[in-house]
Short mmCIF file of C-alpha atoms in Angstrom, two decimals:
data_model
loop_
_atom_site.label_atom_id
_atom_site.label_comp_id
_atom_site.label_asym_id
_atom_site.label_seq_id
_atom_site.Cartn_x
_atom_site.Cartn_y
_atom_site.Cartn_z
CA UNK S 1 -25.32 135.66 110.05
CA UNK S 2 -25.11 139.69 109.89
CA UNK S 3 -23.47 139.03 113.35
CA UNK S 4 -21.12 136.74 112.00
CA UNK S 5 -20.05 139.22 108.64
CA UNK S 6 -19.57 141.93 111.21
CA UNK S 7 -17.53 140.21 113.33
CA UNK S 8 -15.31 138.11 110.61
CA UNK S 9 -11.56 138.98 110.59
CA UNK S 10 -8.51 137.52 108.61
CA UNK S 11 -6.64 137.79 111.81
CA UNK S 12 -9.10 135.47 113.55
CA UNK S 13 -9.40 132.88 110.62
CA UNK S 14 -5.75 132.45 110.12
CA UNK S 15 -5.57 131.98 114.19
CA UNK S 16 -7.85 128.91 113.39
CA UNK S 17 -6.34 127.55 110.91
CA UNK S 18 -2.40 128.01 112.67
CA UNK S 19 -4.29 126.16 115.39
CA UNK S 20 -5.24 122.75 113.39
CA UNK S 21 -2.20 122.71 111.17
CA UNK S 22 -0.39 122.70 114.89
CA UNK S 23 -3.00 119.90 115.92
CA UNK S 24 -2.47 117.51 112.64
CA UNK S 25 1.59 118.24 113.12
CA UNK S 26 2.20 117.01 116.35
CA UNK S 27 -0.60 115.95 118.52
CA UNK S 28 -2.34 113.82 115.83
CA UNK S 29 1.43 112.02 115.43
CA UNK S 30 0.63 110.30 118.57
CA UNK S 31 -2.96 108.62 117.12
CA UNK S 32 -0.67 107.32 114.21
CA UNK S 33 2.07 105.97 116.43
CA UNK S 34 -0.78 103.90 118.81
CA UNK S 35 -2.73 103.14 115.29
CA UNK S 36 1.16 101.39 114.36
CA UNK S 37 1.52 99.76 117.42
CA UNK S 38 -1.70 98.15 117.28
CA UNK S 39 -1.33 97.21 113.86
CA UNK S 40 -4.39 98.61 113.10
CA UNK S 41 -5.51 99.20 109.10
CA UNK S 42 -5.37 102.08 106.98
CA UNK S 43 -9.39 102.25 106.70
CA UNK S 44 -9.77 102.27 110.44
CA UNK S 45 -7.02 104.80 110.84
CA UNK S 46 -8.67 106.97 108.45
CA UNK S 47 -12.10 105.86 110.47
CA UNK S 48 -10.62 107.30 113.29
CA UNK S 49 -8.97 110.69 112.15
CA UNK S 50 -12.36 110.94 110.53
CA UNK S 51 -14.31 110.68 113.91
CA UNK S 52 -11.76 112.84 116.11
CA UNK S 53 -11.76 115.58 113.38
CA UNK S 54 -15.30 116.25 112.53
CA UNK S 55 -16.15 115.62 115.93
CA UNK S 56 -13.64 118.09 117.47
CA UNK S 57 -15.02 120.47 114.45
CA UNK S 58 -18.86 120.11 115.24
CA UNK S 59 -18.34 120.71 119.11
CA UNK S 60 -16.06 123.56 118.73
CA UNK S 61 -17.85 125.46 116.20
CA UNK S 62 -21.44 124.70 117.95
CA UNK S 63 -20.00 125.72 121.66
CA UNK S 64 -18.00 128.92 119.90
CA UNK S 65 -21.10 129.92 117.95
CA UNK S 66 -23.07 129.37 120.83
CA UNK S 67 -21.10 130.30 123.50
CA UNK S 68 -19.57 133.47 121.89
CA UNK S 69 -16.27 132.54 123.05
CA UNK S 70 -13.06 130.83 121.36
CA UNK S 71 -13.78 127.23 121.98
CA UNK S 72 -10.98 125.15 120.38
CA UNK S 73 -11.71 121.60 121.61
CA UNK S 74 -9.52 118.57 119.98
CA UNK S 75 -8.24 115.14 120.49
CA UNK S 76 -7.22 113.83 123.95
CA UNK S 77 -3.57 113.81 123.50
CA UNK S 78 -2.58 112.30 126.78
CA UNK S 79 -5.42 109.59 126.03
CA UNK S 80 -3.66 108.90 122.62
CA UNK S 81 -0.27 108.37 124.58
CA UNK S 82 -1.92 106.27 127.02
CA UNK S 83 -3.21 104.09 123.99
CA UNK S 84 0.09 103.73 122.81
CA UNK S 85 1.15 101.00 125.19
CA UNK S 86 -2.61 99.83 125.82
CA UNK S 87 -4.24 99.29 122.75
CA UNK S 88 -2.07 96.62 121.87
CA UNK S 89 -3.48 94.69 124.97
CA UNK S 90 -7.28 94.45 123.89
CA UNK S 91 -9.07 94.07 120.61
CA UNK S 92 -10.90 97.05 119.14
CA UNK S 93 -14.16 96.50 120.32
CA UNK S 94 -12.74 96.56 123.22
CA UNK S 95 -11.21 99.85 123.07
CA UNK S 96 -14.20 100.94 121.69
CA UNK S 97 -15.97 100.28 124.28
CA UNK S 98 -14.10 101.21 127.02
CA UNK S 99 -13.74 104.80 125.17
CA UNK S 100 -17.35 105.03 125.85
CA UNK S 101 -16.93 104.55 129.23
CA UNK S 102 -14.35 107.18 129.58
CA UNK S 103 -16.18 109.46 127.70
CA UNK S 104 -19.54 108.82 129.95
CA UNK S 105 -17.50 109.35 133.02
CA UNK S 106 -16.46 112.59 131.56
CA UNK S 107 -20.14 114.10 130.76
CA UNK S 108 -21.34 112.45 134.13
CA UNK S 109 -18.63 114.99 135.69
CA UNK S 110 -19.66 117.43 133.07
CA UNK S 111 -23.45 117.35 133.46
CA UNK S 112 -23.27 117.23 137.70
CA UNK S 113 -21.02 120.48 137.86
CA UNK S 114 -18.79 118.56 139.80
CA UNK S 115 -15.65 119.04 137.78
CA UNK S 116 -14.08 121.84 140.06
CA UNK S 117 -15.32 120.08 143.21
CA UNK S 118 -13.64 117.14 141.66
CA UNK S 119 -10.31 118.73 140.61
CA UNK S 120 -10.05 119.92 143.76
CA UNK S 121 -9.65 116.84 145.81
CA UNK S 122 -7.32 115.17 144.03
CA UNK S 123 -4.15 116.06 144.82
CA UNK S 124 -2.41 118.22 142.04
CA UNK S 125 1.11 116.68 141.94
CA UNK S 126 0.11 113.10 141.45
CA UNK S 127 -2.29 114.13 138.68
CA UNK S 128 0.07 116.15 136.93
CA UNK S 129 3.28 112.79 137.87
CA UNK S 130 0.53 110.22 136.34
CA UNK S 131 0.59 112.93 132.89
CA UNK S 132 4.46 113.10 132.96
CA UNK S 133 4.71 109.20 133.64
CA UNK S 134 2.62 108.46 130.50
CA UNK S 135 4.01 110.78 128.29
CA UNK S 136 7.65 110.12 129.28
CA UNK S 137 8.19 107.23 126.64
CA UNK S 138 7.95 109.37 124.21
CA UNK S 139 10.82 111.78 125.23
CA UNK S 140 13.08 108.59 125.74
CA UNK S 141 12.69 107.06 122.47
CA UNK S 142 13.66 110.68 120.66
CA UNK S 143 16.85 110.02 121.70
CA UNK S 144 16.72 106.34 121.50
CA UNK S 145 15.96 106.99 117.88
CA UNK S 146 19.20 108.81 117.34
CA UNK S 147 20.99 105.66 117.14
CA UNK S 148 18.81 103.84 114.48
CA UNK S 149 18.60 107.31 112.12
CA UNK S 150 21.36 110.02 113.46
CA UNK S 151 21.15 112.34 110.52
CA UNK S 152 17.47 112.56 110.73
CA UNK S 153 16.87 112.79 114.27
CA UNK S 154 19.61 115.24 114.92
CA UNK S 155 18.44 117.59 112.49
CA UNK S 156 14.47 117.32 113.95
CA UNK S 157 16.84 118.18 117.28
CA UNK S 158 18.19 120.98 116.20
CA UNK S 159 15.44 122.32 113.93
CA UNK S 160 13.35 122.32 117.02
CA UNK S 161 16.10 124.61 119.32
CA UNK S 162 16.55 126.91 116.62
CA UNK S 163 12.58 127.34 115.93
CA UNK S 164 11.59 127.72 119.43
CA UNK S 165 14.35 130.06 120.21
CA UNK S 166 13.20 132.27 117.26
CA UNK S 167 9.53 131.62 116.38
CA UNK S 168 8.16 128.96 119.02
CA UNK S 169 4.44 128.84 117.30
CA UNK S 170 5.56 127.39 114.49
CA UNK S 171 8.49 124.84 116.18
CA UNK S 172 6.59 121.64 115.54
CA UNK S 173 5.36 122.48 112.15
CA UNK S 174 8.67 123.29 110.78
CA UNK S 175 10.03 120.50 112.49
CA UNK S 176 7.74 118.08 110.32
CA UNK S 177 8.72 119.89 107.46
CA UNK S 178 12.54 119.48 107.82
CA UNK S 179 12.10 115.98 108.77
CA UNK S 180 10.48 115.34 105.75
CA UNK S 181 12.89 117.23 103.79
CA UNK S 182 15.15 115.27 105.39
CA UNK S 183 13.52 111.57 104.86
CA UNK S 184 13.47 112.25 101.41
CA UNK S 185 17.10 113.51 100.71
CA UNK S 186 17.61 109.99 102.05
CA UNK S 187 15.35 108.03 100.55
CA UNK S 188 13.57 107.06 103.57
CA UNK S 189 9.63 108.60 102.04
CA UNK S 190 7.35 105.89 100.95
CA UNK S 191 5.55 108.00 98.67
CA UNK S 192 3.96 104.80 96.62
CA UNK S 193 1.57 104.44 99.42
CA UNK S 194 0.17 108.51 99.03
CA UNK S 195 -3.45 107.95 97.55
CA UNK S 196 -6.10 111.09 97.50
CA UNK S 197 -9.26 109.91 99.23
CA UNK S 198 -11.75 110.82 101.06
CA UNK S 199 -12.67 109.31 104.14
CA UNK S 200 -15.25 106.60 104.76
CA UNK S 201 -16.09 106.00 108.37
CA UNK S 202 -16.13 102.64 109.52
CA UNK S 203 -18.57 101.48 112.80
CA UNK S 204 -16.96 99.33 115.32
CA UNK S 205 -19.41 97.71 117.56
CA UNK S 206 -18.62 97.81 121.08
CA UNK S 207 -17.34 95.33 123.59
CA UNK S 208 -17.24 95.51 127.55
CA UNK S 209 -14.46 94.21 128.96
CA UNK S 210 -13.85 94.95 132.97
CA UNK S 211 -9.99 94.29 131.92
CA UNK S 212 -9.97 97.11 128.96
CA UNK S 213 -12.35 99.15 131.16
CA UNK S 214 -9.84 99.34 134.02
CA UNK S 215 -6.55 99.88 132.25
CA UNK S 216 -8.07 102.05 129.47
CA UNK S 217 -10.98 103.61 130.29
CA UNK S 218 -10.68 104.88 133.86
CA UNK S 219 -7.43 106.31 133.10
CA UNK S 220 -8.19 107.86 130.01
CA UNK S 221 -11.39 109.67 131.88
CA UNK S 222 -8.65 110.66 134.22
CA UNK S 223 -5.85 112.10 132.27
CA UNK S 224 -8.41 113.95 129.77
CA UNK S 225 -9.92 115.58 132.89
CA UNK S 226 -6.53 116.82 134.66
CA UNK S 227 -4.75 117.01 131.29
CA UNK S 228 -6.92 118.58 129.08
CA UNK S 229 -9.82 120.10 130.63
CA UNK S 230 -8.02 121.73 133.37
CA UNK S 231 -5.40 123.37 131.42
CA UNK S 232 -8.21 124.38 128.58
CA UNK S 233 -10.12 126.02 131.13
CA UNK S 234 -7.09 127.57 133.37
CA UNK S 235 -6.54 129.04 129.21
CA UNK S 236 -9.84 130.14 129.08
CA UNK S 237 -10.19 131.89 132.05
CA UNK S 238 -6.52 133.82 131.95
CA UNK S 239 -8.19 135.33 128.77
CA UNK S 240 -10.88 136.68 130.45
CA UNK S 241 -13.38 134.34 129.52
CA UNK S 242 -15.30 132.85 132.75
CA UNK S 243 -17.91 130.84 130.89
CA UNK S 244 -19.04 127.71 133.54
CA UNK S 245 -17.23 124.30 132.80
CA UNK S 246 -20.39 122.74 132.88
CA UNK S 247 -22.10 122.86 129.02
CA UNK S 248 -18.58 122.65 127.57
CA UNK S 249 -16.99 119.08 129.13
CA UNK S 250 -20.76 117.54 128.52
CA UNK S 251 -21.11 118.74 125.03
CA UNK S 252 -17.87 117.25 123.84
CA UNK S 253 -18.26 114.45 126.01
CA UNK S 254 -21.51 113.34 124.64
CA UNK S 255 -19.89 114.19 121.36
CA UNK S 256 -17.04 111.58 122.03
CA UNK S 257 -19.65 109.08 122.77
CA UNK S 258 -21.09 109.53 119.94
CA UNK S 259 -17.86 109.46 117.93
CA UNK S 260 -16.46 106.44 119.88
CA UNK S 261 -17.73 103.44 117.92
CA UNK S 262 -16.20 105.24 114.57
CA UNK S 263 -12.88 104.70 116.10
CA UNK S 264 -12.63 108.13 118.40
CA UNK S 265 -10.86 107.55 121.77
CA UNK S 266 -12.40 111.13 122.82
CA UNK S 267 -11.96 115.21 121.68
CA UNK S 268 -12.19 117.29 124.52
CA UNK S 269 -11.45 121.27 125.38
CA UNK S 270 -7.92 121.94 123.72
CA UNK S 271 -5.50 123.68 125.93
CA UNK S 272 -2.19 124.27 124.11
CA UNK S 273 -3.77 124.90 120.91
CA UNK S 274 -6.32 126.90 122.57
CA UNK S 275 -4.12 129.77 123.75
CA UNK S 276 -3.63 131.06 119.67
CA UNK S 277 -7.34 131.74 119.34
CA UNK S 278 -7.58 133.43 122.54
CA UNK S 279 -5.14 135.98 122.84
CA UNK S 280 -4.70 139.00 120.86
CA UNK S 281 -3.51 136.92 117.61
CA UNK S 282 -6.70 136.37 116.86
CA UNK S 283 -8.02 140.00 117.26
CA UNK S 284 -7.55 142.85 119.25
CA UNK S 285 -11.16 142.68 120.26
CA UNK S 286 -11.47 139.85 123.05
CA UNK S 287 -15.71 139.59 122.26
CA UNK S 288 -14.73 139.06 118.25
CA UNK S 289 -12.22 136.35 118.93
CA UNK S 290 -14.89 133.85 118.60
CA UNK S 291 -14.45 133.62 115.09
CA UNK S 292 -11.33 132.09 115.55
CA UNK S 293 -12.89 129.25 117.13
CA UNK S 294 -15.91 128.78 114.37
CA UNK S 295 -12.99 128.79 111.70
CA UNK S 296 -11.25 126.46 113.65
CA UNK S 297 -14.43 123.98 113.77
CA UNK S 298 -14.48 124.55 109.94
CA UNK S 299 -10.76 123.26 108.79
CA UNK S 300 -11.18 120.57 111.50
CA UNK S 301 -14.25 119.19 109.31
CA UNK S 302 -12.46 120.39 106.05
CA UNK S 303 -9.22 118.11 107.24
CA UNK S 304 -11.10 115.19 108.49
CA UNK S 305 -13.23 114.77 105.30
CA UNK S 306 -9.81 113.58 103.85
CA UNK S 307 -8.89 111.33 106.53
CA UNK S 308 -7.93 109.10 104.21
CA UNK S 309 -5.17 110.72 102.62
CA UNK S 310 -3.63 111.98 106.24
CA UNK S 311 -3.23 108.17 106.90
CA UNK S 312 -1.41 107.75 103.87
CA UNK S 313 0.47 110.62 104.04
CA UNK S 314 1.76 109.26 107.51
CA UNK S 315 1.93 105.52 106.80
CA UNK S 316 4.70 107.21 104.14
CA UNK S 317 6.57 108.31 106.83
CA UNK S 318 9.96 106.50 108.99
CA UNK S 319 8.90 105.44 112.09
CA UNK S 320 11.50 107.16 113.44
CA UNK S 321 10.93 110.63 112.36
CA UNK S 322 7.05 110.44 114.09
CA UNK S 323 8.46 109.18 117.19
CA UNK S 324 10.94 111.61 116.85
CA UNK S 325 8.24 114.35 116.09
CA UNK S 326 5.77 113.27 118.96
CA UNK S 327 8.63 113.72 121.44
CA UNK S 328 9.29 116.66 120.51
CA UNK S 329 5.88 117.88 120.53
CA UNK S 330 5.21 116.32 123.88
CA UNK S 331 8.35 118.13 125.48
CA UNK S 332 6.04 121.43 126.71
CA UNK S 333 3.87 118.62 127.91
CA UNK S 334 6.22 116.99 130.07
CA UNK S 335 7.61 119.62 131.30
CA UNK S 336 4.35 120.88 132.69
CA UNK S 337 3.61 117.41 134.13
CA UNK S 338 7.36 117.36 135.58
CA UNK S 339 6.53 120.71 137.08
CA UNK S 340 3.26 120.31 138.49
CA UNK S 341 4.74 116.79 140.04
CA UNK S 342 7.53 118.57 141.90
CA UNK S 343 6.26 121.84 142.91
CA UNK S 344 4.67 121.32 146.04
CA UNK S 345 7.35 119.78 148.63
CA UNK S 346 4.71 118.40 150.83
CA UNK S 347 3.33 116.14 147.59
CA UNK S 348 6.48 115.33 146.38
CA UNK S 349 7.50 112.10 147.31
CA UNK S 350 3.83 110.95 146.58
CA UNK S 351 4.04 112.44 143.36
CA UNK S 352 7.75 111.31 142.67
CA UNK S 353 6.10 107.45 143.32
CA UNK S 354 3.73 108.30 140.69
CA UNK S 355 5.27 108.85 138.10
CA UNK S 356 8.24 106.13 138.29
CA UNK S 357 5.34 103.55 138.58
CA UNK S 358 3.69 105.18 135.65
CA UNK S 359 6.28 105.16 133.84
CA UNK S 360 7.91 101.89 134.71
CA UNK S 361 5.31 100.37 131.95
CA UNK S 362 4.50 97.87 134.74
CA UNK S 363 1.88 95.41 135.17
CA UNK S 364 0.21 93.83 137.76
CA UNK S 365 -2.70 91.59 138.01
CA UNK S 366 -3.57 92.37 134.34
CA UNK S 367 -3.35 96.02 135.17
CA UNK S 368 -1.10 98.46 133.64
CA UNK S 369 0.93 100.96 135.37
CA UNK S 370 -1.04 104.42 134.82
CA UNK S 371 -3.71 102.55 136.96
CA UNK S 372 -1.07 101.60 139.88
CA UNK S 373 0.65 104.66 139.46
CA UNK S 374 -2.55 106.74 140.42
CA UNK S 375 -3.02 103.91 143.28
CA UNK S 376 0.00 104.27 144.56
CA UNK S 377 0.72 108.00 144.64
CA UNK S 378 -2.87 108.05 146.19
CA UNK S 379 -1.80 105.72 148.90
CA UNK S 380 1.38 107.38 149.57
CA UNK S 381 0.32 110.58 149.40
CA UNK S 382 -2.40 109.91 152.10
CA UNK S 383 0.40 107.97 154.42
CA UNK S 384 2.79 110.76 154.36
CA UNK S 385 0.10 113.41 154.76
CA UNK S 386 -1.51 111.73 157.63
CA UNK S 387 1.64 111.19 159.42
CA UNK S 388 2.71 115.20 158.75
CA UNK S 389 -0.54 116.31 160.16
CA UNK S 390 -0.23 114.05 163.06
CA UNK S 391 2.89 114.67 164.31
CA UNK S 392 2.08 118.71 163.36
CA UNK S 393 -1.01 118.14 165.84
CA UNK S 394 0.87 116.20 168.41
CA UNK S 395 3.60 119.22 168.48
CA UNK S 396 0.67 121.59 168.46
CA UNK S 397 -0.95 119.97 171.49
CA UNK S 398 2.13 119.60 173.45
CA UNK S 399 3.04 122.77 173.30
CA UNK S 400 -0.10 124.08 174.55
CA UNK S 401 0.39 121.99 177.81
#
C-alpha cells in the first residue's frame, strides 16, 4: 500500500477513467445492439453488463497490481459483433454455453504458451478479412440509417469528422453526447424507462449445443485471439512492456469462464483502450503507469455495480442513433481489419474470399458465414500458395538444368 501512495498520480487515474467512459460509449453499444436483436430482457442485460464489467475490473486490477504493468483488459468487442447476427439463432443457454467453450479454448492457448506459436501459423490477412467481414454490418447500416433518421445520423456524421480531426480521444464520447442532444431536441429519448438501480446478477445454466458451439463459440475463441489479444499485446509491447502472454490470456480467460453463466460472452486484454494507459498520458514515468490500470479495474467495478441503470439508460435510446454510434466506433476497427486483409499481395485474394463470405451473412448447413469465411480463405489461401510455390520451384529447378 506505501507502494501504491507513492506511486498514485491524477494523471494516471484520469487515464483510467478516459479509458472506461471510452469503453461504455462505444464498444459496450455493440452488447446492447446483440442484447436488442435477441430480444433479450432488461434484467439479463443488466446481468450481463454486470458480469463483463466487474469481471474486466477484477482481472485488470489483479494482473496490473500484480504484474506492475498497465493491464486494461475489457469486453470482446469483435465477439459482441459476432453475437449480433448469432445470438438470435440459439437460446441463451445455449450461448452460454458455448461462451464457455470459447473462453476454455482461450486459457487452453493461454495456459500452453502456445499463443505466439499459434498466431503465427495462421495466416495474417484472413484473420484480420474474417474481423473486417464481421464488423462490416455495422459500417453499412450507419449509412443505411440516414434514411430512416437524416437529422440525427448526419449530425453523429459530422460530429465524428470534426472530433477526430481536432481531438480524436474523445470522438466517440462526444459523438454520444451530440446524439443525445440531438434525440432529445426531437423527441426521440424515452426517458420514462430511466430507473436508478443497482444490478442483480442473474445465473443462466448452461447448454451444449454442437450447432451454437460451431457458429458461436469457435469463432468467438478466434476473433478474441487475433482481434483482441494480438493487438493488446502488439500495444503492450510498443510501450516497452515485454511481460509473457502467458498469465495474462489465462487469467482473463478463466475469468470469462467464470463470468459466462452470468451472461458474459468473454473480457479479454483491451487493445484500443489500452494504448491511453500506456503511453505518456498516464505518466511520464513508464514503471508508475500501472496505476492507470488499477484505477481502471476500479470504475469498471464502480460502473458495473449499476448495470442496471446503463440498460435503462440505453433501452432510452433510438435504435438508430446506437447503430449509428457502434459504426462509428467500429470504423478504426475496420479499417485495421481492411488493412491487415489487403496488405500482403501474396494473401490477398485468400483474404479478399474471406471477408465477402464473412460478410455475405451466409449460411450453410446450419453454419453461419464467419465459420465458412475462415474455411474458405483457409482453403484458398493454401491452393494459391501451393500452386505459387510450385511453379516458383519448378522455375527454380529448370533453371538450374
Amino acid at each position: 500500500m506505501d507502494t501504491l501512495r507513492k506511486d498514485l498520480s491524477l494523471s494516471a487515474v484520469i487515464a483510467g477513467f478516459i479509458a472506461v467512459i471510452i469503453s461504455y460509449a462505444g464498444p459496450l453499444i455493440i452488447v446492447f445492439q446483440a442484447a436488442k436483436e435477441a430480444h433479450l430482457p432488461n434484467d439479463v442485460v443488466s446481468s450481463w453488463i454486470w458480469a463483463i464489467s466487474i469481471g474486466s475490473g477484477i482481472t485488470g486490477l489483479f494482473l496490473s497490481w500484480r504484474l506492475r504493468i498497465p493491464v486494461i483488459t475489457a469486453w470482446s468487442t469483435p465477439g459482441a459483433a459476432l453475437l449480433v447476427s448469432m445470438l438470435p439463432t440459439v437460446t441463451l443457454p445455449q450461448a452460454i454455453g458455448a461462451y464457455a467453450v470459447a473462453s476454455a479454448i482461450i486459457a487452453v492457448v493461454g495456459l500452453s504458451g502456445a499463443f505466439d506459436k499459434l498466431m503465427s501459423r495462421l495466416p495474417k490477412a484472413i484473420a484480420a478479412a474474417m474481423l473486417a467481414g464481421i464488423l462490416f454490418r455495422f459500417g453499412a447500416e450507419l449509412f443505411t440509417s440516414i434514411n430512416l433518421q437524416p437529422v440525427l445520423v448526419l449530425s453523429m456524421i459530422a460530429a465524428y469528422l470534426i472530433f477526430k480531426r481536432f481531438s480524436p480521444r474523445y470522438a466517440i464520447l462526444s459523438v454520444l453526447i451530440i446524439g443525445c442532444a440531438v434525440a432529445a431536441w426531437f423527441g426521440e429519448l424515452n426517458s420514462s424507462s430511466i430507473t436508478i438501480a443497482v444490478a442483480h446478477p442473474v445465473f443462466i445454466a448452461p447448454e451444449w449445443s454442437w450447432h451454437a458451439i460451431i457458429n458461436i463459440g469457435l469463432p468467438l475463441a478466434l476473433v478474441t485471439l487475433t482481434g483482441q489479444y494480438v493487438p493488446g499485446m502488439a500495444v503492450l509491447r510498443t510501450s516497452g512492456y515485454n511481460t509473457p502472454a502467458r498469465s495474462i490470456i489465462s487469467i482473463t480467460a478463466i475469468g470469462s469462464i467464470l463470468m459466462a453463466p452470468f451472461g458474459s460472452h468473454g473480457f479479454n486484454l483491451a487493445a484500443i483502450t489500452a494504448a491511453i494507459c500506456t503511453g505518456r498520458e498516464a505518466h511520464e514515468d513508464r514503471d508508475k503507469r500501472y496505476i492507470a490500470g488499477i484505477a481502471c479495474g476500479v470504475f469498471y467495478i464502480l460502473m458495473g455495480t449499476f448495470g442496471a441503470t446503463l440498460a435503462s439508460v440505453f433501452s432510452a435510446l433510438p435504435k438508430e442513433l446506437i447503430a449509428s454510434l457502434a459504426g462509428l466506433a467500429l470504423f478504426g476497427a475496420i479499417s485495421a481489419g481492411m488493412t491487415g486483409a489487403m496488405a500482403d499481395e501474396k494473401q490477398r485474394e485468400a483474404a479478399l474470399i474471406t471477408f465477402l463470405v464473412t460478410a455475405s451473412g451466409m449460411s450453410f448447413l446450419g453454419l453461419a458465414a464467419a465459420f465458412w469465411g475462415l474455411i474458405f480463405g483457409l482453403v484458398a489461401h493454401f491452393v494459391l500458395t501451393y500452386t505459387r510455390e510450385s511453379k516458383a520451384a519448378a522455375l527454380a529447378e529448370g533453371s538450374r538444368q
